[in-house]
PDB file of C-alpha atoms in Angstrom:
ATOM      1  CA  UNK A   1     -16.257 -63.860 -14.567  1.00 46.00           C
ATOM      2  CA  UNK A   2     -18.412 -64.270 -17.764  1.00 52.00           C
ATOM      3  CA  UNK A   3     -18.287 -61.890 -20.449  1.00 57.00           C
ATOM      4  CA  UNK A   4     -21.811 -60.499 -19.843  1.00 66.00           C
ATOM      5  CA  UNK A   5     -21.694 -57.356 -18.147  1.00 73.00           C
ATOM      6  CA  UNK A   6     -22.225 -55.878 -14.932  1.00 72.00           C
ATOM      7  CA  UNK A   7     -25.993 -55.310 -13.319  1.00 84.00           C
ATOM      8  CA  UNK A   8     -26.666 -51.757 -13.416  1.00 87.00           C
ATOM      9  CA  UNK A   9     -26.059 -51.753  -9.567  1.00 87.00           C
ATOM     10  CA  UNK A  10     -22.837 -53.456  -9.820  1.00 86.00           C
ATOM     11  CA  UNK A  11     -21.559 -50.423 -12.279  1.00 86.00           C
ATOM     12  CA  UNK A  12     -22.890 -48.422  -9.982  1.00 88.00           C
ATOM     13  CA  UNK A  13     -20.850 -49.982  -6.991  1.00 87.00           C
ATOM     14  CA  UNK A  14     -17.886 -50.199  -8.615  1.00 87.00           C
ATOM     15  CA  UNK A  15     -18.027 -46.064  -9.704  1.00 89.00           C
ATOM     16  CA  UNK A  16     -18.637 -45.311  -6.280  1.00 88.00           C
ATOM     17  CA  UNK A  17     -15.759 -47.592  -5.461  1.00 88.00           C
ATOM     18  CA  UNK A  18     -13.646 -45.723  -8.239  1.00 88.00           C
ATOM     19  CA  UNK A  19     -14.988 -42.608  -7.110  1.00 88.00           C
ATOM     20  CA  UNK A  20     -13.955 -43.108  -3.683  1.00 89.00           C
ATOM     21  CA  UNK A  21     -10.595 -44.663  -3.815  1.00 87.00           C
ATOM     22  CA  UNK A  22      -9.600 -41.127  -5.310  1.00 90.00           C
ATOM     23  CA  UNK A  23      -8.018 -38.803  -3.479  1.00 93.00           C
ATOM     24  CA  UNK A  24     -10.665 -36.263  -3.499  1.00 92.00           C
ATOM     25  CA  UNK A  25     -13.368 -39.130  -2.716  1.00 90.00           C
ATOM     26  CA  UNK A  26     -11.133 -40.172   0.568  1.00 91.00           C
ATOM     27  CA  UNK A  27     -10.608 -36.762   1.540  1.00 95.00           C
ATOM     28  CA  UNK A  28     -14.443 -35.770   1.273  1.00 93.00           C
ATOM     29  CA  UNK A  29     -15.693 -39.113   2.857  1.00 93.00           C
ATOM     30  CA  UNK A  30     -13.314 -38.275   5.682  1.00 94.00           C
ATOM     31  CA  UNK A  31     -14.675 -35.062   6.317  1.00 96.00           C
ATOM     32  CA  UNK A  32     -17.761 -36.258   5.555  1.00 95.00           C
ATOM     33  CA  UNK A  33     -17.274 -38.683   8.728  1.00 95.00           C
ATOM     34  CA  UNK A  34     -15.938 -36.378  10.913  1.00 96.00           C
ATOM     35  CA  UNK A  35     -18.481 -33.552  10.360  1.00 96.00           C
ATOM     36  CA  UNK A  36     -20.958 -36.349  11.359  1.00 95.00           C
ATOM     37  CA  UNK A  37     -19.298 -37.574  14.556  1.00 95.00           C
ATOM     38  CA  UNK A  38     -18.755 -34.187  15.856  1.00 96.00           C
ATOM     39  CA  UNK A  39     -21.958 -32.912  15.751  1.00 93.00           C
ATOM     40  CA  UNK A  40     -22.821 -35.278  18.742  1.00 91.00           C
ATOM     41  CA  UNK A  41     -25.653 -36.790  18.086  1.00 95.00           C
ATOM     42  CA  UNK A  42     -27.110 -40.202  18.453  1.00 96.00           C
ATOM     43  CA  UNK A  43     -28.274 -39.617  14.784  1.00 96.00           C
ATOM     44  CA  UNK A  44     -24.875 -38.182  13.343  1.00 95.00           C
ATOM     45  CA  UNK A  45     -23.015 -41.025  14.989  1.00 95.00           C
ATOM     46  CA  UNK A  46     -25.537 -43.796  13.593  1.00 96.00           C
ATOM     47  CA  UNK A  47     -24.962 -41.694   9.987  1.00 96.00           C
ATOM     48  CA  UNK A  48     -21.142 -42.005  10.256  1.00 95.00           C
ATOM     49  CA  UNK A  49     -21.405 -45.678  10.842  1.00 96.00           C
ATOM     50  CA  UNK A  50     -23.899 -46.608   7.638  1.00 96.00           C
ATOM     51  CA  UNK A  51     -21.397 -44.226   5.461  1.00 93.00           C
ATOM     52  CA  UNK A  52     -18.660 -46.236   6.724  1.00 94.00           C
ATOM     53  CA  UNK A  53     -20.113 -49.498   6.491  1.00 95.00           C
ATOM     54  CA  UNK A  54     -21.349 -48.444   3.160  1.00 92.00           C
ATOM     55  CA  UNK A  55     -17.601 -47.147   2.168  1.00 91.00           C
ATOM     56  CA  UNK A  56     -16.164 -50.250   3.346  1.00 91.00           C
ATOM     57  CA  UNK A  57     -18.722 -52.454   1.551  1.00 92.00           C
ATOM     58  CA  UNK A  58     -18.548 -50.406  -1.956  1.00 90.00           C
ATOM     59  CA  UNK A  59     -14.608 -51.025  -1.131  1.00 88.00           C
ATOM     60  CA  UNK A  60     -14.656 -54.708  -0.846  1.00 89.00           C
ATOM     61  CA  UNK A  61     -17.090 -55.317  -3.468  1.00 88.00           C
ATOM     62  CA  UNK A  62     -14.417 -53.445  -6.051  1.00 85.00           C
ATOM     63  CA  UNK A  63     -11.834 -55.839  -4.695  1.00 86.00           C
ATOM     64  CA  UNK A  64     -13.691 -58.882  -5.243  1.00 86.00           C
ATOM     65  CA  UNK A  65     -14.912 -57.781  -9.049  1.00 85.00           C
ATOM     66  CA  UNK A  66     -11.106 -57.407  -9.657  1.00 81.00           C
ATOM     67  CA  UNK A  67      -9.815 -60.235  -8.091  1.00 83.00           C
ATOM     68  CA  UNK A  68     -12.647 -62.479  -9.909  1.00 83.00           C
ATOM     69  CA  UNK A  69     -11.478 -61.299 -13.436  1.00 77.00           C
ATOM     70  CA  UNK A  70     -13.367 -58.140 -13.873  1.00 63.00           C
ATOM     71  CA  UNK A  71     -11.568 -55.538 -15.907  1.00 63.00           C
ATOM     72  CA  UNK A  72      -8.660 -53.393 -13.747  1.00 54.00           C
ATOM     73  CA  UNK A  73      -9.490 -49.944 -14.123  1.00 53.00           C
ATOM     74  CA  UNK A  74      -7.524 -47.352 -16.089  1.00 52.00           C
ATOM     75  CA  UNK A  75      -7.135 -43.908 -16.722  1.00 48.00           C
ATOM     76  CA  UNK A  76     -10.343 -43.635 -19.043  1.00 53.00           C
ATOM     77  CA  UNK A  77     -12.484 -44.885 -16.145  1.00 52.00           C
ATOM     78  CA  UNK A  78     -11.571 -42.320 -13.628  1.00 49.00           C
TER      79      UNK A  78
END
């Protein structure tokens, strides 16, 4: 990694991904997810897939930033 900084959407990735490897952020995507699939509906199913795909993504791209040298978060990030 070089030591310019992130794009604005890569900061904003990687607080989503900090955001959502949280407890509360797991817990309320979950429910999130479920509410969707339940209401059954083409539409809330198709939702609950983007958000996952979407969770997933956000997820992987906050691996990869790590594991390329960007900085490991601590507690003053969260």
């Amino acid at each position: 990694m070089t030591d310019t900084s992130p794009s604005r959407l890569l900061r904003v990735v990687l607080r989503a991904d900090s955001w959502a490897t949280t407890s509360a952020g797991t817990m309320t995507l979950i429910a999130a997810l479920l509410t969707l699939v339940s209401t059954d509906t083409v539409t809330g199913v198709v939702a609950a897939t983007v958000l996952f795909a979407a969770w997933v993504a956000v997820g992987w791209t906050g691996r990869r930033h790590q594991r390329l040298g960007g900085r490991n978060r601590t507690a003053e990030d969260r």
